[in-house]
Tab-separated table of C-alpha atoms and ligand atoms in Angstrom:
chain	number	residue	atom	x	y	z
F	125	MET	CA	168.514	459.609	59.412
F	126	SER	CA	170.671	461.252	62.550
F	127	ALA	CA	168.578	461.624	65.836
F	128	ARG	CA	166.646	465.317	65.319
F	129	PRO	CA	167.045	467.752	68.424
F	130	THR	CA	163.801	467.545	70.802
F	131	THR	CA	162.137	470.844	69.632
F	132	HIS	CA	162.112	470.270	66.274
F	133	ARG	CA	159.009	469.493	64.276
F	134	THR	CA	158.376	468.184	61.467
F	135	ALA	CA	154.878	468.301	58.768
F	136	GLY	CA	153.791	464.650	59.962
F	137	GLN	CA	155.933	463.626	62.559
F	138	LEU	CA	155.837	463.229	66.331
F	139	ALA	CA	155.829	466.374	68.190
F	140	LEU	CA	159.211	466.295	70.680
F	141	GLU	CA	158.952	468.170	73.911
F	142	LEU	CA	161.339	466.568	76.156
F	143	PRO	CA	162.783	468.791	79.265
F	144	LEU	CA	166.052	467.173	78.718
F	145	GLU	CA	168.519	467.304	75.474
F	146	LEU	CA	167.905	463.328	74.632
F	147	PRO	CA	167.244	463.440	70.768
F	148	GLY	CA	164.467	462.988	70.016
F	149	ILE	CA	163.539	459.951	66.808
F	150	ALA	CA	161.529	460.851	63.830
F	151	LEU	CA	158.788	458.304	63.651
F	152	ALA	CA	155.471	458.897	62.528
F	153	PRO	CA	152.971	457.543	65.428
F	154	GLU	CA	150.679	456.325	62.797
F	155	TRP	CA	150.111	453.718	65.254
F	156	LYS	CA	147.500	456.562	67.147
F	157	ALA	CA	145.665	457.198	63.686
F	158	GLN	CA	144.624	452.847	63.534
F	159	GLN	CA	141.304	451.157	64.815
F	160	ARG	CA	140.946	450.895	68.396
F	161	LEU	CA	140.859	446.471	67.511
F	162	TRP	CA	143.670	447.194	64.816
F	163	GLY	CA	145.530	444.139	65.486
F	164	HIS	CA	144.639	439.926	65.539
F	165	SER	CA	141.481	438.887	66.799
F	166	PHE	CA	143.493	436.873	69.475
F	167	HIS	CA	144.847	440.945	71.072
F	168	PRO	CA	141.430	441.744	73.117
F	169	MET	CA	140.884	438.373	74.762
F	170	CYS	CA	141.277	439.365	78.563
F	171	SER	CA	141.528	443.245	79.411
F	172	TYR	CA	144.986	444.094	81.194
F	173	LEU	CA	145.490	446.872	82.849
F	174	ALA	CA	148.815	448.826	81.322
F	175	SER	CA	148.737	446.846	78.205
F	176	PHE	CA	150.115	448.895	75.306
F	177	PRO	CA	147.954	449.400	71.774
F	178	ALA	CA	148.665	446.154	69.141
F	179	ALA	CA	149.698	449.000	66.684
F	180	LEU	CA	152.138	450.133	68.285
F	181	ALA	CA	154.160	447.111	68.531
F	182	HIS	CA	153.589	446.655	65.056
F	183	ALA	CA	154.640	450.269	64.319
F	184	PHE	CA	158.239	448.698	65.597
F	185	ILE	CA	157.698	445.385	64.622
F	186	ALA	CA	157.109	446.054	61.065
F	187	ARG	CA	160.628	448.436	60.761
F	188	TYR	CA	163.513	446.435	62.693
F	189	SER	CA	162.282	442.518	62.267
F	190	ARG	CA	161.636	440.084	59.519
F	191	PRO	CA	160.230	437.417	59.418
F	192	GLY	CA	161.807	434.415	61.200
F	193	ASP	CA	163.384	437.552	63.713
F	194	VAL	CA	162.724	437.167	67.518
F	195	VAL	CA	160.977	439.366	69.353
F	196	LEU	CA	161.257	439.327	72.103
F	197	ASP	CA	159.621	441.004	75.750
F	198	PRO	CA	160.740	440.486	78.550
F	199	PHE	CA	157.029	441.991	79.555
F	200	SER	CA	154.823	440.621	78.266
F	201	GLY	CA	151.785	441.047	79.948
F	202	ARG	CA	148.909	439.598	77.886
F	203	GLY	CA	151.337	439.331	75.375
F	204	THR	CA	150.502	441.750	72.638
F	205	THR	CA	154.865	442.233	71.441
F	206	PRO	CA	155.000	438.670	70.859
F	207	LEU	CA	151.225	437.881	69.214
F	208	GLN	CA	151.325	440.731	66.883
F	209	ALA	CA	154.561	439.666	66.058
F	210	CYS	CA	153.794	436.051	65.709
F	211	ALA	CA	151.155	437.344	63.267
F	212	GLU	CA	153.381	438.954	60.990
F	213	GLY	CA	155.284	435.940	61.198
F	214	ARG	CA	158.760	436.236	63.238
F	215	ILE	CA	158.538	434.382	66.550
F	216	GLY	CA	157.196	436.361	69.721
F	217	VAL	CA	158.541	435.164	72.429
F	218	GLY	CA	156.215	436.917	75.572
F	219	ASN	CA	158.620	436.627	79.140
F	220	ASP	CA	156.227	437.853	82.552
F	221	LEU	CA	156.582	437.296	86.328
F	222	ASN	CA	152.553	437.148	87.046
F	223	PRO	CA	151.066	433.551	86.597
F	224	PHE	CA	147.618	435.984	84.861
F	225	ALA	CA	149.676	437.283	82.124
F	226	HIS	CA	151.649	433.956	81.186
F	227	LEU	CA	148.452	432.331	81.457
F	228	LEU	CA	147.368	435.317	78.650
F	229	THR	CA	150.872	435.428	76.468
F	230	ALA	CA	150.942	431.860	76.431
F	231	ALA	CA	147.717	431.929	75.654
F	232	LYS	CA	147.868	433.903	72.186
F	233	VAL	CA	151.391	432.408	70.509
F	234	GLU	CA	150.427	428.573	71.505
F	235	PRO	CA	146.476	428.701	70.527
F	236	ALA	CA	144.051	426.086	70.418
F	237	THR	CA	142.895	425.333	66.751
F	238	ARG	CA	139.931	426.516	66.212
F	239	GLY	CA	138.381	422.878	65.698
F	240	ALA	CA	140.444	421.471	69.343
F	241	ALA	CA	138.804	424.616	71.114
F	242	ALA	CA	135.595	423.676	69.685
F	243	THR	CA	135.816	420.021	70.360
F	244	ARG	CA	136.891	420.887	73.914
F	245	LEU	CA	134.398	422.481	74.880
F	246	THR	CA	131.450	420.011	73.019
F	247	SER	CA	133.244	417.776	75.655
F	248	LEU	CA	133.321	420.056	78.844
F	249	ARG	CA	128.842	420.884	77.557
F	250	LEU	CA	128.704	416.841	76.643
F	251	THR	CA	130.438	416.585	80.652
F	252	TRP	CA	128.240	419.161	82.930
F	253	ASN	CA	124.822	418.398	80.984
F	254	SER	CA	125.742	414.531	83.470
F	255	GLU	CA	127.251	415.895	86.637
F	256	ALA	CA	125.101	419.411	86.168
F	257	ALA	CA	122.277	418.374	88.874
F	258	ASP	CA	126.316	418.143	91.462
F	259	TRP	CA	127.644	420.863	90.762
F	260	LEU	CA	124.417	423.160	90.888
F	261	ALA	CA	123.925	421.181	94.715
F	262	LEU	CA	126.789	422.375	95.517
F	263	ALA	CA	126.510	426.180	94.278
F	264	GLU	CA	124.059	425.971	95.748
F	265	ARG	CA	126.025	425.697	99.269
F	266	VAL	CA	128.205	427.816	98.601
F	267	LEU	CA	125.959	430.523	98.395
F	268	ALA	CA	124.058	429.475	101.925
F	269	ALA	CA	126.868	429.579	103.631
F	270	PRO	CA	130.347	430.389	100.917
F	271	GLU	CA	133.358	431.147	103.687
F	272	THR	CA	132.565	427.824	104.872
F	273	THR	CA	131.632	425.615	102.232
F	274	GLY	CA	134.370	423.285	100.843
F	275	VAL	CA	134.894	422.714	96.747
F	276	PRO	CA	137.075	421.606	94.402
F	277	VAL	CA	140.831	422.724	94.076
F	278	ALA	CA	141.731	424.121	90.268
F	279	GLY	CA	142.487	422.544	87.720
F	280	SER	CA	141.984	419.474	90.072
F	281	GLY	CA	139.085	417.540	88.717
F	282	THR	CA	138.064	416.559	91.878
F	283	HIS	CA	133.980	416.303	91.460
F	284	PRO	CA	132.113	417.724	94.012
F	285	SER	CA	131.180	413.646	95.502
F	286	GLU	CA	134.795	413.389	96.046
F	287	LEU	CA	135.629	416.403	98.481
F	288	VAL	CA	137.540	416.191	101.722
F	289	ALA	CA	137.762	417.866	104.593
F	290	GLY	CA	140.007	421.308	104.566
F	291	ALA	CA	138.739	421.725	100.965
F	292	GLU	CA	139.382	425.379	99.374
F	293	THR	CA	136.054	427.797	100.487
F	294	VAL	CA	134.594	430.407	97.787
F	295	PRO	CA	135.440	434.103	98.718
F	296	LEU	CA	132.279	436.108	99.377
F	297	GLU	CA	132.690	438.168	96.697
F	298	VAL	CA	132.891	435.699	94.187
F	299	ALA	CA	129.725	433.892	95.039
F	300	LEU	CA	128.277	437.217	95.629
F	301	ALA	CA	129.363	438.097	91.517
F	302	PHE	CA	127.684	435.558	90.127
F	303	HIS	CA	123.984	433.793	89.550
F	304	PRO	CA	124.057	430.678	91.289
F	305	TYR	CA	123.545	428.466	87.702
F	306	THR	CA	126.691	430.262	86.567
F	307	LEU	CA	128.373	429.575	89.514
F	308	GLY	CA	127.928	425.405	89.338
F	309	GLN	CA	129.220	425.541	85.738
F	310	LEU	CA	132.150	427.591	86.785
F	311	LEU	CA	132.973	425.859	89.036
F	312	PHE	CA	132.681	422.275	87.072
F	313	VAL	CA	135.020	424.235	84.574
F	314	ARG	CA	137.197	425.880	86.998
F	315	THR	CA	138.245	422.132	88.069
F	316	THR	CA	138.406	420.672	84.785
F	317	LEU	CA	140.384	422.683	82.246
F	318	ARG	CA	144.490	422.505	82.921
F	319	LEU	CA	146.063	425.037	82.681
F	320	ALA	CA	149.213	423.388	81.390
F	321	GLU	CA	147.463	422.399	78.245
F	322	ARG	CA	146.962	424.158	75.094
F	323	THR	CA	143.247	424.153	74.620
F	324	ASP	CA	142.815	424.359	77.705
F	325	ARG	CA	144.798	427.175	79.086
F	326	PHE	CA	143.010	428.766	76.013
F	327	LEU	CA	139.520	428.271	76.723
F	328	ALA	CA	140.497	429.458	80.335
F	329	ALA	CA	142.020	432.899	79.203
F	330	GLY	CA	138.709	432.913	77.059
F	331	ILE	CA	136.362	433.048	80.520
F	332	THR	CA	138.678	435.537	82.208
F	333	GLY	CA	138.034	437.707	79.534
F	334	ILE	CA	134.176	437.672	80.042
F	335	LEU	CA	134.228	436.887	83.172
F	336	HIS	CA	132.411	440.062	84.010
F	337	GLY	CA	131.762	443.331	82.421
F	338	LYS	CA	128.371	445.315	81.630
F	339	SER	CA	127.161	443.733	79.320
F	340	ALA	CA	124.669	440.175	78.216
F	341	SER	CA	128.192	439.207	76.674
F	342	TYR	CA	129.643	438.935	80.707
F	343	LEU	CA	129.366	436.379	82.992
F	344	SER	CA	128.978	438.809	86.167
F	345	GLU	CA	127.340	442.236	85.949
F	346	LEU	CA	129.022	443.684	89.111
F	347	MET	CA	131.257	444.853	87.519
F	348	PRO	CA	133.148	446.962	84.442
F	349	ASN	CA	135.710	444.371	82.582
F	350	THR	CA	138.855	446.539	82.963
F	351	PHE	CA	139.057	445.299	86.329
F	352	SER	CA	138.429	444.396	90.058
F	353	MET	CA	137.329	446.846	92.001
F	354	ALA	CA	137.846	446.187	95.618
F	355	PRO	CA	136.307	443.117	97.091
F	356	ARG	CA	134.698	445.399	100.505
F	357	TYR	CA	133.149	447.753	97.634
F	358	VAL	CA	132.142	444.829	95.522
F	359	ARG	CA	130.044	443.100	99.126
F	360	ASP	CA	128.833	446.829	100.595
F	361	PHE	CA	127.697	447.735	97.378
F	362	ALA	CA	125.942	443.893	96.761
F	363	ARG	CA	125.053	444.229	100.050
F	364	ARG	CA	123.025	447.849	99.679
F	365	THR	CA	121.482	446.845	95.867
F	366	GLU	CA	121.176	443.407	96.545
F	367	PHE	CA	122.242	443.155	93.830
F	368	ALA	CA	121.825	439.475	91.917
F	369	SER	CA	123.582	438.862	89.223
F	370	PRO	CA	121.511	437.374	85.635
F	371	LYS	CA	120.974	433.454	84.264
F	372	ARG	CA	124.549	433.451	81.594
F	373	ASP	CA	125.376	429.947	80.700
F	374	VAL	CA	129.077	429.982	80.493
F	375	PHE	CA	129.253	427.388	78.039
F	376	ASP	CA	127.388	430.056	75.143
F	377	GLY	CA	129.263	432.693	76.359
F	378	LEU	CA	132.217	430.964	75.670
F	379	ALA	CA	130.734	429.896	72.501
F	380	ALA	CA	129.875	432.982	71.047
F	381	LYS	CA	133.711	434.566	72.780
F	382	LEU	CA	135.897	431.570	70.932
F	383	ASP	CA	133.514	433.022	67.612
F	384	ARG	CA	134.964	436.611	68.053
F	385	LEU	CA	139.010	435.752	68.903
F	386	PHE	CA	138.707	432.800	65.212
F	387	ARG	CA	137.415	436.280	63.552
F	388	GLN	CA	140.776	435.465	61.570
F	389	ILE	CA	142.990	432.605	61.321
F	390	PRO	CA	145.657	431.765	64.542
F	391	PRO	CA	149.427	433.098	63.319
F	392	SER	CA	150.509	430.147	61.304
F	393	VAL	CA	153.909	430.550	63.653
F	394	ASP	CA	153.986	429.477	67.381
F	395	GLY	CA	155.657	431.516	69.574
F	396	VAL	CA	157.063	431.156	73.182
F	397	ALA	CA	155.936	432.351	76.418
F	398	LEU	CA	157.832	432.218	79.411
F	399	LEU	CA	156.574	432.273	83.348
F	400	GLY	CA	159.717	433.868	85.299
F	401	ASP	CA	161.772	437.021	86.808
F	402	ALA	CA	162.444	439.942	83.730
F	403	ARG	CA	166.062	439.822	85.080
F	404	ASP	CA	167.010	436.885	84.374
F	405	VAL	CA	165.088	435.603	80.951
F	406	ALA	CA	167.871	435.854	78.578
F	407	PRO	CA	169.531	432.454	79.592
F	408	ARG	CA	165.263	430.853	79.913
F	409	ALA	CA	164.302	432.298	76.337
F	410	ARG	CA	167.661	431.045	74.664
F	411	GLU	CA	167.480	427.890	76.071
F	412	ALA	CA	163.313	427.600	75.108
F	413	LEU	CA	164.377	428.748	71.536
F	414	ARG	CA	166.902	426.548	71.267
F	415	ARG	CA	164.786	423.042	72.254
F	416	ARG	CA	162.902	424.727	69.055
F	417	GLY	CA	164.991	425.114	66.593
F	418	ARG	CA	165.163	428.421	66.345
F	419	PRO	CA	167.145	431.834	66.282
F	420	GLU	CA	168.039	432.060	70.348
F	421	ARG	CA	168.858	435.927	69.582
F	422	ALA	CA	165.937	438.540	69.762
F	423	ARG	CA	166.782	441.295	66.772
F	424	LEU	CA	164.059	443.464	68.668
F	425	VAL	CA	163.078	443.733	71.863
F	426	VAL	CA	159.169	446.074	72.395
F	427	THR	CA	158.221	446.121	76.011
F	428	SER	CA	156.655	448.197	78.330
F	429	PRO	CA	158.961	448.065	82.176
F	430	PRO	CA	156.346	448.198	85.313
F	431	TYR	CA	155.324	451.446	86.297
F	432	LEU	CA	156.294	453.103	88.816
F	433	ARG	CA	153.937	451.685	92.251
F	434	VAL	CA	150.144	452.177	90.445
F	435	VAL	CA	149.320	448.955	89.248
F	436	LYS	CA	148.229	446.108	91.066
F	437	TYR	CA	147.568	443.158	88.774
F	438	GLY	CA	147.092	440.606	91.295
F	439	TYR	CA	144.263	443.034	93.304
F	440	TYR	CA	142.706	444.739	90.637
F	441	ASN	CA	141.673	441.280	88.650
F	442	TRP	CA	140.531	438.848	92.505
F	443	LEU	CA	138.101	437.299	90.299
F	444	ARG	CA	139.796	436.475	87.242
F	445	THR	CA	143.221	434.756	89.773
F	446	TRP	CA	139.980	433.412	91.517
F	447	PHE	CA	139.055	431.096	88.506
F	448	LEU	CA	142.534	429.984	87.061
F	449	GLY	CA	143.168	428.809	90.991
F	450	PHE	CA	146.495	432.313	91.574
F	451	ASP	CA	146.790	433.670	94.962
F	452	ALA	CA	146.033	437.144	94.507
F	453	ARG	CA	148.247	437.828	96.933
F	454	GLU	CA	151.126	436.295	95.797
F	455	ILE	CA	150.701	437.307	92.093
F	456	ASP	CA	151.233	441.685	94.191
F	457	ALA	CA	153.762	440.312	96.497
F	458	THR	CA	156.134	439.156	93.669
F	459	LEU	CA	156.053	441.501	90.659
F	460	ASP	CA	158.692	444.933	90.556
F	461	ASP	CA	155.240	447.605	90.310
F	462	ALA	CA	155.715	448.978	92.907
F	463	HIS	CA	159.220	450.353	93.618
F	464	HIS	CA	160.254	453.977	94.661
F	465	ARG	CA	162.232	455.517	91.697
F	466	GLU	CA	165.796	454.756	92.917
F	467	PRO	CA	165.375	451.020	93.133
F	468	TYR	CA	163.409	451.186	89.999
F	469	LEU	CA	165.692	452.353	88.171
F	470	ALA	CA	168.372	449.299	89.760
F	471	PHE	CA	166.083	446.869	88.568
F	472	LEU	CA	166.260	448.073	84.725
F	473	ARG	CA	170.134	448.493	84.862
F	474	ASP	CA	169.279	444.856	85.918
F	475	VAL	CA	166.488	443.968	82.975
F	476	LEU	CA	168.781	445.828	80.552
F	477	ALA	CA	172.075	443.679	81.790
F	478	GLY	CA	170.378	440.505	81.580
F	479	LEU	CA	169.476	440.742	78.691
F	480	ARG	CA	172.845	441.311	76.943
F	481	PRO	CA	172.619	437.337	75.879
F	482	VAL	CA	169.451	437.073	74.182
F	483	LEU	CA	170.360	439.891	71.809
F	484	THR	CA	171.948	440.351	68.362
F	485	ASP	CA	174.408	442.898	67.580
F	486	ASP	CA	172.417	444.705	66.212
F	487	ALA	CA	169.008	444.497	68.018
F	488	VAL	CA	166.586	447.143	68.379
F	489	VAL	CA	165.691	447.795	72.032
F	490	VAL	CA	161.943	449.749	72.319
F	491	LEU	CA	161.306	450.163	75.659
F	492	VAL	CA	157.614	451.908	76.194
F	493	ILE	CA	158.119	454.479	79.928
F	494	GLY	CA	155.425	455.107	81.509
F	495	ASP	CA	155.449	458.306	83.536
F	496	VAL	CA	153.725	458.605	86.175
F	497	GLU	CA	153.277	461.538	88.301
F	498	THR	CA	150.017	461.133	90.562
F	499	ASP	CA	148.550	457.461	92.062
F	500	ARG	CA	144.880	457.804	92.775
F	501	GLY	CA	145.211	461.704	93.964
F	502	ARG	CA	148.915	461.863	95.608
F	503	ARG	CA	152.192	463.581	93.808
F	504	ILE	CA	154.798	460.199	93.259
F	505	GLN	CA	157.803	461.524	93.469
F	506	GLY	CA	160.321	460.999	90.765
F	507	GLY	CA	157.250	459.837	88.509
F	508	VAL	CA	158.015	462.251	85.877
F	509	GLY	CA	161.595	461.986	83.309
F	510	LEU	CA	160.951	458.714	83.820
F	511	ALA	CA	162.632	457.392	80.622
F	512	GLU	CA	165.410	460.171	80.686
F	513	ARG	CA	166.575	458.609	83.759
F	514	ALA	CA	166.108	455.181	82.484
F	515	TRP	CA	168.630	456.105	80.011
F	516	GLU	CA	170.939	457.857	82.488
F	517	GLN	CA	171.187	455.556	85.061
F	518	ALA	CA	169.829	452.169	82.976
F	519	ALA	CA	170.491	452.074	79.557
F	520	GLU	CA	173.649	453.968	78.842
F	521	PRO	CA	175.350	452.250	82.162
F	522	GLU	CA	175.074	449.015	80.333
F	523	GLY	CA	176.011	450.382	77.024
F	524	TYR	CA	173.487	450.555	75.020
F	525	ARG	CA	173.419	453.437	72.173
F	526	LEU	CA	170.276	456.168	72.759
F	527	ALA	CA	168.673	455.445	68.999
F	528	GLY	CA	166.327	457.922	69.952
F	529	VAL	CA	162.912	458.981	72.181
F	530	ALA	CA	159.370	458.722	70.993
F	531	LEU	CA	156.835	460.181	72.985
F	532	ASP	CA	153.316	458.762	73.381
F	533	ASP	CA	151.289	460.791	75.076
F	534	ILE	CA	147.455	461.689	74.423
F	535	ALA	CA	146.531	457.496	74.175
F	536	ALA	CA	148.210	457.133	77.193
F	537	VAL	CA	146.550	460.140	78.916
F	538	ARG	CA	143.558	458.460	77.696
F	539	LYS	CA	144.518	455.298	78.537
F	540	MET	CA	145.058	455.283	82.160
F	541	THR	CA	141.702	458.429	83.209
F	542	LYS	CA	139.381	455.689	81.482
F	543	LEU	CA	140.836	452.346	83.773
F	544	TRP	CA	140.618	454.384	87.405
F	545	GLY	CA	137.600	456.307	86.603
F	546	PRO	CA	136.907	459.387	88.033
F	547	GLU	CA	136.766	458.351	91.935
F	548	ALA	CA	139.748	456.998	92.194
F	549	GLY	CA	141.515	460.180	90.762
F	550	ARG	CA	144.081	460.118	88.173
F	551	ALA	CA	146.781	458.903	87.339
F	552	THR	CA	148.127	461.349	85.237
F	553	LYS	CA	151.364	459.972	82.614
F	554	THR	CA	152.468	459.778	79.491
F	555	ASP	CA	154.223	457.145	78.002
F	556	ARG	CA	157.959	457.880	76.491
F	557	ILE	CA	159.692	455.176	73.676
F	558	LEU	CA	162.878	455.093	74.246
F	559	VAL	CA	164.667	453.614	71.073
F	560	LEU	CA	168.027	451.773	71.590
F	561	GLY	CA	170.485	450.221	69.837
F	562	ALA	CA	171.833	447.083	71.650
F	563	THR	CA	175.481	448.923	70.042
F	564	GLU	CA	176.225	451.009	67.815
F	565	ALA	CA	175.093	448.953	65.046
F	566	GLY	CA	171.452	448.299	66.685
F	567	ARG	CA	171.359	452.792	67.408
F	568	ARG	CA	172.140	453.107	63.159
F	569	ARG	CA	169.447	450.313	62.553
F	570	ALA	CA	167.004	451.663	65.081
F	571	LEU	CA	167.116	455.629	63.089
F	572	ALA	CA	167.539	454.024	59.227
F	573	GLY	CA	164.272	451.924	59.789
F	574	ALA	CA	162.951	455.820	61.815
F	575	SER	CA	161.371	456.754	58.467
F	576	LEU	CA	160.606	453.592	56.920
F	577	ASP	CA	157.039	453.046	55.487
F	578	VAL	CA	154.807	450.590	57.269
F	579	ASP	CA	151.869	448.943	56.124
F	580	TRP	CA	148.925	449.460	58.260
F	581	THR	CA	146.631	446.882	56.262
F	582	TRP	CA	145.249	444.510	58.618
F	583	PRO	CA	145.033	441.551	58.224
F	584	PRO	CA	148.177	441.869	55.756
F	585	ARG	CA	148.014	441.746	52.400
F	586	ALA	CA	151.879	440.361	52.616
F	587	LEU	CA	154.071	439.634	54.982
F	588	ARG	CA	156.480	441.928	54.238
F	589	ALA	CA	160.038	442.060	54.542
F	590	ILE	CA	162.639	445.201	54.820
V	131	SAM	C1	153.494	447.604	81.399
V	131	SAM	S1	152.834	445.998	81.736
V	131	SAM	C2	153.858	445.240	80.200
V	131	SAM	C3	152.201	445.545	79.000
V	131	SAM	C4	151.842	444.630	78.323
V	131	SAM	N1	153.263	445.553	77.107
V	131	SAM	C5	151.031	444.513	77.517
V	131	SAM	O1	150.530	445.634	76.200
V	131	SAM	O2	150.313	443.293	77.994
V	131	SAM	C6	155.063	445.638	83.160
V	131	SAM	C7	154.571	443.692	82.935
V	131	SAM	O3	155.605	443.563	83.480
V	131	SAM	C8	154.844	442.283	84.535
V	131	SAM	N2	156.079	442.134	85.612
V	131	SAM	C9	156.573	443.117	87.210
V	131	SAM	N3	157.856	443.198	87.454
V	131	SAM	C10	157.860	441.826	86.295
V	131	SAM	C11	159.906	441.285	86.398
V	131	SAM	N4	160.517	440.566	87.532
V	131	SAM	N5	159.654	440.218	85.652
V	131	SAM	C12	158.709	440.291	84.827
V	131	SAM	N6	157.641	441.230	84.483
V	131	SAM	C13	157.365	441.164	86.236
V	131	SAM	C14	153.768	442.704	85.168
V	131	SAM	O4	152.884	441.045	85.232
V	131	SAM	C15	153.108	443.186	83.880
V	131	SAM	O5	152.331	442.193	83.718
């Protein structure tokens, strides 16, 4: 199979019309035809801005890897690629610099068993039953004076009676979000769960997924589920509307969430979740794989690097980061989501250079690149044609070979406009998918695999070897 010119149209295949002369790749975009929740039941554990659908990851995992291969995502977000890889018998490796993304990825690729999750939930309920009065009294004090009442640090295991001066306080907008009873339970659970432990981490990740949303399964109805609104807006809104969150039981909510998550059996293969910068993922991934006795190099990378100046993962998740004990501002200060085009391309080039030592010679590297024309109404300079620039200025100079470009516009536009809502303006964008070979062997493998039939039955009848 050879690369097709960008304007070529084939029935049932992606119609490609690209502004630059990059070859298209004849990949049928079947991922668009799948159900919204296609894939493993762990995927919707918690919403995450700019995540791609599991079906998109599957389109490449099924074509370009075999069971037992390592599949890597250096910007794993909520863990879509590594989870889907593990669910298909591959070793999914996810890396992200955002501790919230790392937590979600880790919860999915090193999940709790259903039994361990249920046992831990029961033990939390029992401890709550004996300590509830103390935590509810603390919640009442917080609501009376949120910004001066000390509460235990997340994960510290401290009982309200052991609080010392100088303990952290609860931001007003957090206190406003919950019924006093729910706040008391959350203060208890937040203090008790240890994020370094597998089962606790899984429960904490499940709670982030039900923390806020507009139905009875969420712990606060103050905000939609997709992202947290600006804290100032929330305070004004709560004052104006005399908002009072309905009473919700954290343990009942979590039990129902666990039922949904365990609708399918967890993947039989554990993956790897790494916390760190994508530029130096290679040595960390190899070391982690070596320790687990796994192959040290990835045969496939499926990733979506940060967008240009659109998403603030800390700011738009402040209620979740509070629950987890992370600092939202610190997260936004660390991540590479605020670059202008040239520094962005230099960043991407460093990432691709850094990836080399963790790739097999015939590795296929799939980059889902979001074009961003406007960010909340303002035009972004250089936001269009980013995939083409990424090829010319980041991938080609690092010796990658281009198999072709695929387009994913409909899904992308729907995804972003839904997220920001009409009054926030539009982040208009088109995703382009750069399919690269690490070498010429990788490029040929990418081209040869493009036309393979993919089984979209889920859960799968059998793992497919291609
Ligand atoms: C477009 S999102 C990826 C979403 C992912 N595909 C999913 O389905 O959830 C980009 C990710 O890059 C992460 N990120 C930003 N700068 C980073 C860096 N220097 N190293 C690693 N991850 C980074 C962000 O935290 C974010 O999760």
